Amino acid sequence: MFYWVMKRIFLGPVLRLLFRPWVKGLDNVPHDGPAILASNHLSFSDSIFMPVMVPRPVSFLAKSEYFTGTGLKGRLTAMFFRLTNQLPMDRSGGAASEHSLQAGRDVLAAGGLLGIYPEGTRSPDAKLYRGKVGVAKLALQTRVPVVPVAMIGTEKVQPIGKRLPNIRRIGIIFGEPLDFSRYYGQEEDRAVQRAVTDEIMYELMRLSGQEYVDEYAAVVKQRLAGQLPSPESGSETIPADTGTEEQPGSAGGSGPDDGDDGVSGKV
């Protein structure tokens, strides 16, 4: 009820009036039945604008820290996220992330729409970064279509670190559903998971017009924060697609904050 009231009566009408979002391809979202909405991730507001424009409820995988905050602010944040169909996602990799993905499978098994961010975190510079294979695992295990969603201009509405949004127009493009039935039965094949993920990222690049960088956004953020050396130094190891949790710069993952299996965004 809270979700419907916020979307239809309070938040939805205000967002439509202020930001005048334009939308293309909304008919590509199934009118019923399960589907994954795989989106690029430019801003915290992506998780607000996209569900507002989709007629059906959309559940999102969100970082688990939003559900474990302390104090009044932490409790209110956790309550808001639960009431707006957000699901906690442990992004540390390995068994923890796999357990979190089960919540996404449950949404799809019930015939719902699941929104996820294959990049695993917001883009630090509006470029599109390498996707993590959690989206492929979900799509192949549940055998549902994947609708690529391109958010346009939301990084200008609410840049990273900015609390109050800038009032300006944004856009959303829903691409044609991607069918991966040719890979069914190969859910655990790592090469297949990577191929499916890369196909999704290609569609996001094509729809959004973003420059693509074949590197994890989490690694770039760590480098910008001074936690990793620059590639020019020759001392950084490129993270592999193992899906396990590793330390920054090691060969196994993309750092302790974002294992390769992760699909949620740092919102």
XYZ file of N, CA and C in Angstrom:
801
model
N 0.827 -1.197 0.000
C 0.000 0.000 0.000
C 0.874 1.266 0.000
N 1.907 1.276 0.864
C 2.804 2.430 0.923
C 3.436 2.684 -0.445
N 3.885 1.609 -1.103
C 4.511 1.735 -2.420
C 3.538 2.382 -3.404
N 2.316 1.910 -3.424
C 1.311 2.411 -4.374
C 0.988 3.881 -4.081
N 0.818 4.210 -2.805
C 0.476 5.591 -2.434
C 1.598 6.551 -2.822
N 2.853 6.178 -2.516
C 3.977 7.038 -2.857
C 4.102 7.225 -4.361
N 3.924 6.130 -5.090
C 4.118 6.172 -6.535
C 2.995 6.923 -7.245
N 1.778 6.681 -6.833
C 0.623 7.213 -7.559
C 0.123 8.564 -7.055
N 0.323 8.846 -5.770
C -0.290 10.037 -5.194
C 0.730 11.102 -4.798
N 1.822 10.701 -4.193
C 2.771 11.687 -3.668
C 4.011 11.839 -4.544
N 4.928 10.894 -4.476
C 6.227 11.037 -5.129
C 6.127 11.067 -6.648
N 5.365 10.153 -7.223
C 5.271 10.052 -8.677
C 4.837 11.339 -9.358
N 3.688 11.912 -8.975
C 3.233 13.154 -9.620
C 4.217 14.311 -9.475
N 4.873 14.410 -8.315
C 5.835 15.497 -8.101
C 7.033 15.346 -9.032
N 7.554 14.128 -9.136
C 8.710 13.888 -10.009
C 8.362 14.157 -11.465
N 7.191 13.753 -11.879
C 6.777 13.978 -13.268
C 6.658 15.475 -13.560
N 6.158 16.231 -12.592
C 5.969 17.663 -12.777
C 7.302 18.406 -12.813
N 8.205 18.075 -11.910
C 9.460 18.801 -11.794
C 10.487 18.411 -12.847
N 10.613 17.102 -13.104
C 11.708 16.630 -13.956
C 11.265 16.263 -15.368
N 9.960 16.241 -15.608
C 9.395 15.993 -16.942
C 10.115 14.860 -17.684
N 10.210 13.683 -17.083
C 10.963 12.592 -17.712
C 10.348 12.154 -19.040
N 11.212 11.994 -20.040
C 10.762 11.413 -21.299
C 11.134 9.926 -21.306
N 10.278 9.136 -21.908
C 10.446 7.683 -21.872
C 10.262 7.108 -23.263
N 11.136 6.186 -23.628
C 11.014 5.453 -24.885
C 11.016 3.959 -24.594
N 10.200 3.218 -25.351
C 10.223 1.763 -25.276
C 9.558 1.160 -24.067
N 8.667 1.890 -23.399
C 8.034 1.346 -22.199
C 7.254 0.067 -22.506
N 6.783 -0.081 -23.732
C 6.066 -1.297 -24.120
C 6.956 -2.531 -24.093
N 8.274 -2.334 -24.015
C 9.178 -3.480 -23.941
C 9.177 -4.139 -22.565
N 8.622 -3.455 -21.573
C 8.483 -4.057 -20.245
C 7.247 -4.958 -20.278
N 7.392 -6.249 -19.955
C 6.238 -7.161 -20.006
C 5.080 -6.660 -19.145
N 3.872 -6.820 -19.659
C 2.686 -6.387 -18.917
C 2.400 -7.318 -17.744
N 2.870 -8.546 -17.826
C 2.748 -9.492 -16.719
C 3.884 -10.502 -16.815
N 4.083 -11.240 -15.746
C 5.144 -12.231 -15.719
C 6.486 -11.645 -15.308
N 7.426 -12.504 -14.973
C 8.715 -12.047 -14.437
C 9.657 -11.497 -15.503
N 10.495 -10.560 -15.108
C 11.537 -10.023 -15.984
C 12.544 -9.272 -15.124
N 13.772 -9.224 -15.625
C 14.826 -8.442 -14.994
C 14.974 -7.132 -15.741
N 14.969 -6.017 -15.021
C 15.238 -4.713 -15.606
C 16.679 -4.356 -15.253
N 17.584 -4.504 -16.211
C 19.014 -4.281 -15.978
C 19.386 -2.889 -16.456
N 19.801 -2.046 -15.529
C 20.003 -0.629 -15.830
C 21.446 -0.197 -15.619
N 21.845 0.816 -16.396
C 23.078 1.529 -16.053
C 22.821 2.299 -14.765
N 23.889 2.799 -14.136
C 23.702 3.399 -12.815
C 24.515 4.684 -12.709
N 23.828 5.809 -12.823
C 24.478 7.116 -12.831
C 24.244 7.910 -11.558
N 23.162 7.587 -10.837
C 22.769 8.431 -9.721
C 21.930 7.659 -8.716
N 21.930 8.127 -7.469
C 21.039 7.573 -6.447
C 19.593 7.593 -6.936
N 19.241 8.622 -7.677
C 17.854 8.816 -8.104
C 17.397 7.820 -9.168
N 18.307 7.030 -9.732
C 17.903 6.023 -10.722
C 16.850 5.081 -10.151
N 17.035 4.704 -8.878
C 16.119 3.763 -8.238
C 14.775 4.391 -7.910
N 14.651 5.682 -8.114
C 13.375 6.376 -7.902
C 12.695 6.660 -9.227
N 13.437 7.223 -10.173
C 12.839 7.605 -11.454
C 12.323 6.401 -12.245
N 13.127 5.348 -12.320
C 12.718 4.212 -13.152
C 11.434 3.534 -12.659
N 11.322 3.182 -11.373
C 10.074 2.563 -10.906
C 8.848 3.456 -11.072
N 9.037 4.773 -10.966
C 7.913 5.690 -11.121
C 7.314 5.588 -12.521
N 8.168 5.351 -13.516
C 7.692 5.330 -14.897
C 7.183 3.964 -15.350
N 7.445 2.924 -14.579
C 6.979 1.579 -14.931
C 5.641 1.327 -14.253
N 4.606 0.956 -14.999
C 3.273 0.769 -14.393
C 3.250 -0.277 -13.291
N 4.045 -1.329 -13.441
C 4.074 -2.414 -12.454
C 5.064 -2.099 -11.322
N 4.888 -2.701 -10.158
C 5.869 -2.547 -9.080
C 7.225 -3.126 -9.491
N 8.286 -2.476 -9.070
C 9.643 -2.943 -9.356
C 10.376 -3.090 -8.024
N 10.935 -4.268 -7.784
C 11.758 -4.497 -6.600
C 13.220 -4.348 -6.988
N 13.999 -3.679 -6.138
C 15.416 -3.450 -6.410
C 16.278 -4.145 -5.367
N 17.415 -4.641 -5.802
C 18.438 -5.110 -4.883
C 19.288 -3.908 -4.487
N 19.313 -3.579 -3.209
C 20.050 -2.425 -2.707
C 21.075 -2.882 -1.682
N 22.127 -2.102 -1.510
C 23.201 -2.525 -0.609
C 22.659 -2.712 0.811
N 23.142 -3.759 1.457
C 22.593 -4.175 2.745
C 22.797 -3.134 3.837
N 23.791 -2.249 3.685
C 24.050 -1.231 4.702
C 22.847 -0.327 4.942
N 21.980 -0.185 3.932
C 20.808 0.663 4.095
C 19.786 0.064 5.072
N 19.924 -1.235 5.354
C 18.955 -1.915 6.200
C 19.486 -2.157 7.610
N 20.700 -1.735 7.871
C 21.319 -2.027 9.164
C 21.779 -0.772 9.888
N 21.343 0.398 9.441
C 21.755 1.648 10.068
C 21.235 1.776 11.489
N 21.934 2.549 12.305
C 21.536 2.766 13.693
C 21.012 4.185 13.873
N 20.395 4.424 14.998
C 19.839 5.739 15.271
C 18.550 5.976 14.514
N 17.972 7.144 14.727
C 16.698 7.464 14.088
C 16.813 7.470 12.573
N 17.862 8.115 12.050
C 18.037 8.177 10.602
C 18.201 6.790 10.000
N 18.995 5.946 10.663
C 19.212 4.598 10.155
C 17.937 3.775 10.141
N 17.136 3.891 11.193
C 15.880 3.143 11.258
C 14.880 3.637 10.228
N 14.820 4.960 10.035
C 13.900 5.512 9.038
C 14.312 5.107 7.627
N 15.618 5.114 7.372
C 16.109 4.696 6.056
C 15.752 3.246 5.792
N 15.992 2.383 6.773
C 15.679 0.965 6.618
C 14.184 0.755 6.371
N 13.356 1.482 7.116
C 11.912 1.343 6.947
C 11.485 1.792 5.552
N 12.044 2.921 5.085
C 11.692 3.425 3.755
C 12.062 2.416 2.674
N 13.253 1.853 2.778
C 13.691 0.912 1.756
C 12.833 -0.349 1.749
N 12.459 -0.827 2.919
C 11.611 -2.028 2.959
C 10.224 -1.736 2.395
N 9.678 -0.568 2.723
C 8.332 -0.227 2.265
C 8.272 0.081 0.771
N 9.430 0.363 0.156
C 9.458 0.671 -1.280
C 10.038 -0.480 -2.099
N 9.900 -1.695 -1.572
C 10.266 -2.909 -2.316
C 11.769 -3.069 -2.559
N 12.600 -2.444 -1.723
C 14.040 -2.645 -1.842
C 14.427 -3.915 -1.092
N 15.386 -4.645 -1.625
C 15.833 -5.892 -1.019
C 17.308 -5.778 -0.658
N 17.703 -6.210 0.543
C 19.110 -6.092 0.933
C 20.007 -7.022 0.127
N 21.125 -6.463 -0.359
C 22.097 -7.227 -1.135
C 23.463 -7.134 -0.476
N 24.010 -8.274 -0.058
C 25.363 -8.318 0.484
C 26.325 -8.391 -0.692
N 27.180 -7.366 -0.848
C 28.037 -7.269 -2.025
C 29.457 -7.763 -1.783
N 29.657 -8.494 -0.662
C 31.008 -8.920 -0.312
C 31.488 -10.092 -1.153
N 30.586 -10.728 -1.913
C 30.985 -11.825 -2.781
C 30.781 -13.175 -2.106
N 31.031 -14.236 -2.861
C 30.960 -15.587 -2.332
C 29.577 -15.970 -1.848
N 29.540 -16.735 -0.737
C 28.288 -17.283 -0.232
C 27.325 -16.188 0.213
N 27.859 -15.089 0.743
C 26.992 -13.997 1.214
C 26.208 -13.385 0.060
N 26.890 -13.119 -1.050
C 26.212 -12.553 -2.210
C 25.246 -13.553 -2.816
N 25.644 -14.815 -2.841
C 24.768 -15.853 -3.397
C 23.484 -15.941 -2.593
N 23.597 -15.839 -1.279
C 22.406 -15.877 -0.426
C 21.508 -14.675 -0.710
N 22.111 -13.515 -0.922
C 21.334 -12.310 -1.205
C 20.608 -12.414 -2.535
N 21.242 -13.055 -3.507
C 20.604 -13.202 -4.817
C 19.321 -14.026 -4.734
N 19.187 -14.845 -3.679
C 17.990 -15.652 -3.539
C 16.751 -14.774 -3.404
N 16.901 -13.610 -2.778
C 15.767 -12.687 -2.671
C 15.305 -12.252 -4.053
N 16.264 -12.032 -4.961
C 15.919 -11.689 -6.328
C 15.218 -12.828 -7.040
N 15.689 -14.039 -6.810
C 15.039 -15.212 -7.412
C 13.606 -15.354 -6.912
N 13.405 -15.045 -5.646
C 12.053 -15.156 -5.083
C 11.095 -14.170 -5.758
N 11.575 -12.944 -6.008
C 10.742 -11.950 -6.698
C 10.353 -12.450 -8.081
N 11.327 -12.983 -8.806
C 11.067 -13.470 -10.163
C 10.182 -14.712 -10.148
N 10.379 -15.587 -9.174
C 9.554 -16.787 -9.075
C 8.089 -16.437 -8.821
N 7.879 -15.299 -8.163
C 6.511 -14.848 -7.893
C 5.925 -14.060 -9.058
N 6.681 -13.947 -10.168
C 6.177 -13.262 -11.347
C 6.407 -11.773 -11.351
N 7.325 -11.267 -10.517
C 7.540 -9.836 -10.403
C 8.658 -9.307 -11.286
N 8.847 -7.991 -11.211
C 9.926 -7.311 -11.920
C 11.051 -7.025 -10.941
N 12.275 -7.359 -11.326
C 13.441 -7.139 -10.483
C 14.380 -6.163 -11.161
N 14.661 -5.049 -10.503
C 15.597 -4.063 -11.036
C 16.982 -4.265 -10.445
N 18.004 -4.325 -11.290
C 19.367 -4.513 -10.813
C 20.332 -3.654 -11.627
N 21.491 -3.397 -11.049
C 22.549 -2.624 -11.699
C 23.749 -3.534 -11.942
N 23.943 -4.009 -13.155
C 25.044 -4.937 -13.427
C 26.424 -4.386 -13.090
N 26.603 -3.057 -13.135
C 27.912 -2.488 -12.812
C 28.253 -2.629 -11.326
N 27.251 -2.843 -10.490
C 27.480 -3.072 -9.076
C 27.640 -1.828 -8.235
N 27.808 -0.683 -8.839
C 27.970 0.571 -8.135
C 27.753 1.709 -9.116
N 27.528 2.904 -8.607
C 27.324 4.040 -9.508
C 28.595 4.368 -10.273
N 28.425 4.793 -11.502
C 29.570 5.218 -12.299
C 30.178 6.475 -11.693
N 31.509 6.523 -11.543
C 32.135 7.716 -10.975
C 32.242 8.882 -11.941
N 32.032 8.629 -13.244
C 32.280 9.672 -14.246
C 31.333 9.614 -15.435
N 30.172 8.994 -15.258
C 29.138 8.893 -16.293
C 29.505 7.958 -17.434
N 30.612 7.217 -17.312
C 30.940 6.196 -18.296
C 30.288 4.883 -17.880
N 30.208 3.945 -18.824
C 29.625 2.630 -18.546
C 30.756 1.645 -18.292
N 30.676 0.927 -17.163
C 31.755 0.032 -16.786
C 31.360 -1.442 -16.894
N 32.332 -2.280 -16.794
C 32.161 -3.724 -16.952
C 31.091 -4.255 -16.005
N 30.214 -5.105 -16.515
C 29.152 -5.681 -15.703
C 29.631 -6.885 -14.920
N 28.976 -7.135 -13.810
C 29.263 -8.301 -12.989
C 28.296 -9.419 -13.331
N 28.740 -10.657 -13.170
C 27.995 -11.790 -13.715
C 26.776 -12.179 -12.897
N 26.508 -11.506 -11.769
C 25.313 -11.834 -10.998
C 24.039 -11.706 -11.808
N 23.971 -10.719 -12.696
C 22.782 -10.546 -13.531
C 22.596 -11.731 -14.464
N 23.697 -12.267 -14.993
C 23.608 -13.428 -15.881
C 23.157 -14.665 -15.110
N 23.699 -14.842 -13.918
C 23.307 -15.998 -13.116
C 21.812 -15.975 -12.824
N 21.297 -14.800 -12.460
C 19.866 -14.683 -12.189
C 19.031 -14.977 -13.426
N 19.432 -14.398 -14.551
C 18.659 -14.577 -15.786
C 18.636 -16.031 -16.232
N 19.769 -16.705 -16.125
C 19.860 -18.092 -16.584
C 19.198 -19.059 -15.607
N 19.346 -18.810 -14.325
C 18.749 -19.696 -13.331
C 17.236 -19.598 -13.310
N 16.712 -18.392 -13.489
C 15.263 -18.192 -13.434
C 14.606 -18.264 -14.806
N 15.432 -18.214 -15.860
C 14.943 -18.317 -17.249
C 13.905 -17.240 -17.568
N 14.262 -16.001 -17.257
C 13.380 -14.874 -17.533
C 14.078 -13.918 -18.499
N 13.327 -13.099 -19.228
C 13.948 -12.119 -20.131
C 14.607 -10.988 -19.357
N 15.577 -10.368 -20.008
C 16.269 -9.219 -19.427
C 15.966 -7.994 -20.284
N 15.391 -6.971 -19.684
C 15.095 -5.720 -20.380
C 16.191 -4.713 -20.046
N 17.025 -4.317 -21.017
C 18.045 -3.300 -20.741
C 17.401 -1.932 -20.584
N 17.844 -1.182 -19.579
C 17.264 0.136 -19.293
C 18.380 1.169 -19.229
N 18.272 2.190 -20.050
C 19.278 3.261 -20.075
C 18.725 4.499 -19.398
N 19.350 4.896 -18.312
C 19.016 6.152 -17.642
C 19.823 7.255 -18.305
N 19.159 8.355 -18.649
C 19.800 9.450 -19.380
C 19.760 10.735 -18.551
N 20.924 11.264 -18.217
C 21.013 12.568 -17.569
C 20.811 12.588 -16.074
N 20.636 11.434 -15.421
C 20.388 11.460 -13.979
C 21.633 11.850 -13.185
N 22.827 11.665 -13.770
C 24.041 12.073 -13.060
C 24.122 13.590 -12.916
N 23.406 14.312 -13.772
C 23.376 15.770 -13.687
C 22.311 16.250 -12.702
N 21.300 15.416 -12.490
C 20.263 15.754 -11.519
C 20.796 15.609 -10.098
N 21.502 14.500 -9.864
C 22.024 14.260 -8.518
C 23.410 13.632 -8.596
N 24.444 14.445 -8.778
C 25.813 13.927 -8.810
C 26.170 13.255 -7.489
N 27.160 12.364 -7.521
C 27.610 11.684 -6.311
C 28.013 12.715 -5.264
N 27.488 12.551 -4.058
C 27.811 13.446 -2.959
C 26.859 14.614 -2.798
N 25.967 14.810 -3.761
C 25.023 15.940 -3.683
C 23.697 15.438 -3.113
N 23.230 16.068 -2.057
C 21.993 15.640 -1.406
C 20.751 16.186 -2.101
N 20.735 17.467 -2.414
C 19.572 18.073 -3.047
C 19.723 18.006 -4.565
N 18.706 17.536 -5.268
C 18.819 17.374 -6.713
C 18.721 18.681 -7.482
N 19.301 18.701 -8.659
C 19.126 19.794 -9.601
C 17.860 19.518 -10.414
N 17.052 20.515 -10.608
C 15.814 20.335 -11.364
C 16.126 20.452 -12.848
N 16.091 19.339 -13.536
C 16.315 19.315 -14.981
C 15.704 18.039 -15.553
N 15.499 18.026 -16.837
C 14.804 16.902 -17.465
C 15.721 15.689 -17.585
N 15.139 14.501 -17.377
C 15.893 13.254 -17.533
C 15.153 12.343 -18.514
N 15.813 11.294 -18.946
C 15.192 10.358 -19.875
C 15.437 8.914 -19.478
N 14.563 8.035 -19.964
C 14.697 6.601 -19.705
C 14.355 5.856 -20.998
N 15.231 4.944 -21.410
C 15.003 4.137 -22.602
C 14.950 2.672 -22.203
N 13.856 2.012 -22.520
C 13.698 0.585 -22.272
C 13.950 -0.156 -23.589
N 14.976 -0.968 -23.631
C 15.298 -1.709 -24.840
C 14.457 -2.963 -24.988
N 14.573 -3.602 -26.119
C 13.838 -4.845 -26.358
C 14.356 -5.944 -25.435
N 13.446 -6.797 -24.934
C 13.867 -7.876 -24.025
C 14.908 -8.784 -24.675
N 15.901 -9.155 -23.906
C 16.958 -10.051 -24.369
C 16.622 -11.476 -23.948
N 16.676 -12.391 -24.906
C 16.348 -13.792 -24.660
C 17.640 -14.609 -24.642
N 17.898 -15.283 -23.527
C 19.121 -16.077 -23.403
C 18.818 -17.570 -23.317
N 17.704 -17.988 -23.930
C 17.313 -19.394 -23.854
C 18.343 -20.321 -24.497
N 19.162 -19.809 -25.404
C 20.180 -20.648 -26.032
C 21.238 -21.109 -25.036
N 21.277 -20.466 -23.883
C 22.268 -20.820 -22.864
C 21.672 -21.615 -21.705
N 20.369 -21.906 -21.757
C 19.760 -22.618 -20.640
C 20.435 -23.979 -20.471
N 20.648 -24.350 -19.239
C 21.361 -25.583 -18.935
C 22.851 -25.368 -18.735
N 23.327 -24.133 -18.993
C 24.752 -23.821 -18.835
C 24.946 -22.727 -17.775
N 24.045 -22.705 -16.794
C 24.031 -21.640 -15.802
C 25.334 -21.488 -15.023
N 26.045 -22.585 -14.816
C 27.264 -22.541 -14.009
C 28.529 -22.374 -14.842
N 28.384 -22.268 -16.140
C 29.548 -22.083 -17.011
C 29.993 -20.624 -16.921
N 31.192 -20.400 -16.426
C 31.663 -19.039 -16.207
C 31.782 -18.257 -17.521
N 32.184 -18.943 -18.590
C 32.303 -18.266 -19.880
C 30.933 -17.830 -20.388
N 29.923 -18.650 -20.158
C 28.559 -18.306 -20.560
C 28.055 -17.124 -19.739
N 28.301 -17.138 -18.441
C 27.896 -16.019 -17.593
C 28.515 -14.708 -18.079
N 29.781 -14.765 -18.434
C 30.449 -13.559 -18.920
C 29.880 -13.119 -20.258
N 29.586 -14.084 -21.164
C 29.038 -13.747 -22.476
C 27.670 -13.076 -22.339
N 26.821 -13.594 -21.453
C 25.499 -13.019 -21.232
C 25.624 -11.612 -20.653
N 26.489 -11.459 -19.670
C 26.686 -10.147 -19.056
C 27.189 -9.131 -20.067
N 28.153 -9.528 -20.885
C 28.705 -8.606 -21.883
C 27.661 -8.207 -22.923
N 26.765 -9.125 -23.264
C 25.700 -8.787 -24.221
C 24.754 -7.743 -23.617
N 24.443 -7.895 -22.332
C 23.599 -6.921 -21.653
C 24.281 -5.553 -21.623
N 25.582 -5.552 -21.316
C 26.313 -4.291 -21.239
C 26.424 -3.629 -22.615
N 26.537 -4.434 -23.654
C 26.590 -3.864 -25.010
C 25.286 -3.133 -25.327
N 24.160 -3.745 -24.953
C 22.870 -3.104 -25.205
C 22.732 -1.813 -24.397
N 23.223 -1.830 -23.170
C 23.175 -0.613 -22.366
C 24.036 0.482 -22.987
N 25.195 0.113 -23.502
C 26.063 1.085 -24.169
C 25.377 1.655 -25.408
N 24.737 0.787 -26.174
C 24.075 1.219 -27.402
C 22.901 2.147 -27.097
N 22.124 1.818 -26.087
C 20.948 2.618 -25.756
C 21.316 3.946 -25.098
N 22.311 3.924 -24.225
C 22.645 5.112 -23.450
C 23.599 6.051 -24.168
N 24.387 5.510 -25.114
C 25.392 6.325 -25.771
C 26.616 6.585 -24.907
N 26.733 5.880 -23.783
C 27.873 6.073 -22.889
C 29.150 5.470 -23.471
N 30.257 6.034 -23.097
C 31.550 5.430 -23.411
C 31.739 4.207 -22.517
N 32.160 3.090 -23.112
C 32.327 1.852 -22.342
C 33.776 1.686 -21.919
N 33.956 1.288 -20.655
C 35.283 1.023 -20.110
C 35.299 -0.414 -19.605
N 36.201 -1.237 -20.126
C 36.252 -2.649 -19.749
C 37.018 -2.830 -18.442
N 36.447 -2.269 -17.398
C 37.042 -2.328 -16.076
C 35.911 -2.154 -15.072
N 36.069 -2.698 -13.879
C 35.024 -2.566 -12.874
C 34.999 -1.156 -12.295
N 33.814 -0.597 -12.165
C 33.677 0.749 -11.624
C 34.193 0.824 -10.190
N 34.021 -0.255 -9.419
C 34.493 -0.252 -8.037
C 36.010 -0.086 -7.969
N 36.720 -0.697 -8.922
C 38.175 -0.572 -8.949
C 38.569 0.871 -9.267
N 37.863 1.476 -10.218
C 38.146 2.865 -10.574
C 37.911 3.776 -9.370
N 36.840 3.533 -8.619
C 36.569 4.343 -7.441
C 37.669 4.196 -6.399
N 38.146 2.981 -6.212
C 39.232 2.764 -5.256
C 40.501 3.480 -5.703
N 40.734 3.480 -7.000
C 41.921 4.161 -7.519
C 41.799 5.673 -7.312
N 40.608 6.208 -7.581
C 40.394 7.642 -7.405
C 40.526 8.058 -5.939
N 40.197 7.125 -5.051
C 40.294 7.405 -3.624
C 41.707 7.176 -3.085
N 42.616 6.776 -3.966
C 43.989 6.547 -3.549
C 44.226 5.202 -2.901
N 43.234 4.289 -2.999
C 43.373 2.976 -2.392
C 44.068 1.975 -3.306
N 44.190 2.318 -4.575
C 44.873 1.454 -5.546
C 45.825 2.309 -6.366
N 46.944 1.743 -6.831
C 47.851 2.484 -7.713
C 47.242 2.637 -9.092
N 47.722 3.591 -9.858
C 47.233 3.791 -11.213
C 47.733 2.679 -12.112
N 47.015 2.363 -13.218
C 47.443 1.306 -14.131
C 48.833 1.558 -14.706
N 49.211 2.842 -14.837
C 50.504 3.167 -15.420
C 51.664 2.668 -14.572
N 51.402 2.450 -13.263
C 52.486 2.005 -12.392
C 52.851 0.560 -12.631
N 51.896 -0.173 -13.269
C 52.162 -1.571 -13.596
C 52.044 -2.512 -12.417
N 51.561 -2.034 -11.270
C 51.508 -2.874 -10.077
C 50.112 -3.386 -9.763
N 49.145 -2.974 -10.568
C 47.778 -3.409 -10.280
C 47.426 -4.624 -11.113
N 46.825 -5.597 -10.474
C 46.350 -6.788 -11.173
C 44.892 -6.592 -11.537
N 44.538 -6.887 -12.773
C 43.151 -6.738 -13.207
C 42.300 -7.802 -12.543
N 41.184 -7.436 -11.899
C 40.335 -8.421 -11.233
C 39.780 -9.431 -12.226
N 39.769 -10.671 -11.844
C 39.230 -11.735 -12.693
C 37.783 -12.007 -12.318
N 37.083 -12.787 -13.137
C 35.676 -13.093 -12.919
C 35.502 -14.340 -12.076
N 36.098 -14.367 -10.900
C 35.952 -15.555 -10.074
C 34.704 -15.515 -9.231
N 34.204 -14.304 -8.951
C 33.012 -14.184 -8.131
C 33.297 -14.347 -6.650
N 34.563 -14.410 -6.261
C 34.897 -14.544 -4.858
C 35.395 -13.232 -4.311
N 35.363 -13.120 -2.998
C 35.806 -11.884 -2.373
C 37.321 -11.883 -2.260
N 37.931 -10.809 -2.686
C 39.376 -10.671 -2.606
C 39.719 -9.282 -2.094
N 40.951 -9.064 -1.780
C 41.404 -7.752 -1.381
C 41.616 -6.883 -2.603
N 41.598 -5.566 -2.452
C 41.774 -4.674 -3.590
C 43.067 -4.972 -4.333
N 42.940 -5.066 -5.652
C 44.111 -5.250 -6.484
C 44.541 -6.689 -6.633
N 43.835 -7.642 -5.972
C 44.216 -9.042 -6.118
C 43.573 -9.621 -7.347
N 43.852 -10.862 -7.647
C 43.412 -11.449 -8.910
C 42.014 -12.005 -8.861
N 41.378 -12.005 -7.699
C 40.128 -12.738 -7.605
C 38.879 -11.941 -7.816
N 38.773 -10.729 -7.310
C 37.510 -10.007 -7.384
C 37.751 -8.544 -7.601
N 36.741 -7.755 -7.321
C 36.852 -6.321 -7.542
C 36.920 -5.560 -6.233
N 37.397 -6.217 -5.209
C 37.554 -5.551 -3.925
C 36.521 -6.029 -2.937
N 36.714 -5.781 -1.652
C 35.830 -6.308 -0.632
C 34.440 -5.726 -0.666
N 34.273 -4.601 -1.318
C 32.965 -3.950 -1.347
C 32.074 -4.478 -2.448
N 32.644 -5.058 -3.471
C 31.858 -5.430 -4.645
C 32.416 -6.686 -5.297
N 32.027 -7.866 -4.841
C 32.439 -9.090 -5.505
C 31.831 -9.169 -6.880
N 32.365 -9.986 -7.757
C 31.918 -10.020 -9.147
C 30.497 -10.503 -9.302
N 30.016 -11.314 -8.341
C 28.644 -11.795 -8.429
C 27.640 -10.712 -8.106
N 28.082 -9.604 -7.560
C 27.168 -8.564 -7.122
C 26.407 -7.926 -8.261
N 25.198 -7.489 -7.959
C 24.414 -6.819 -8.994
C 23.797 -5.523 -8.510
N 23.859 -5.256 -7.240
C 23.204 -4.055 -6.743
C 24.091 -2.842 -6.927
N 23.528 -1.670 -6.687
C 24.294 -0.446 -6.845
C 24.606 0.189 -5.520
N 25.690 0.920 -5.432
C 25.963 1.756 -4.263
C 25.135 3.012 -4.413
N 23.976 3.019 -3.853
C 23.051 4.114 -4.114
C 22.947 5.086 -2.975
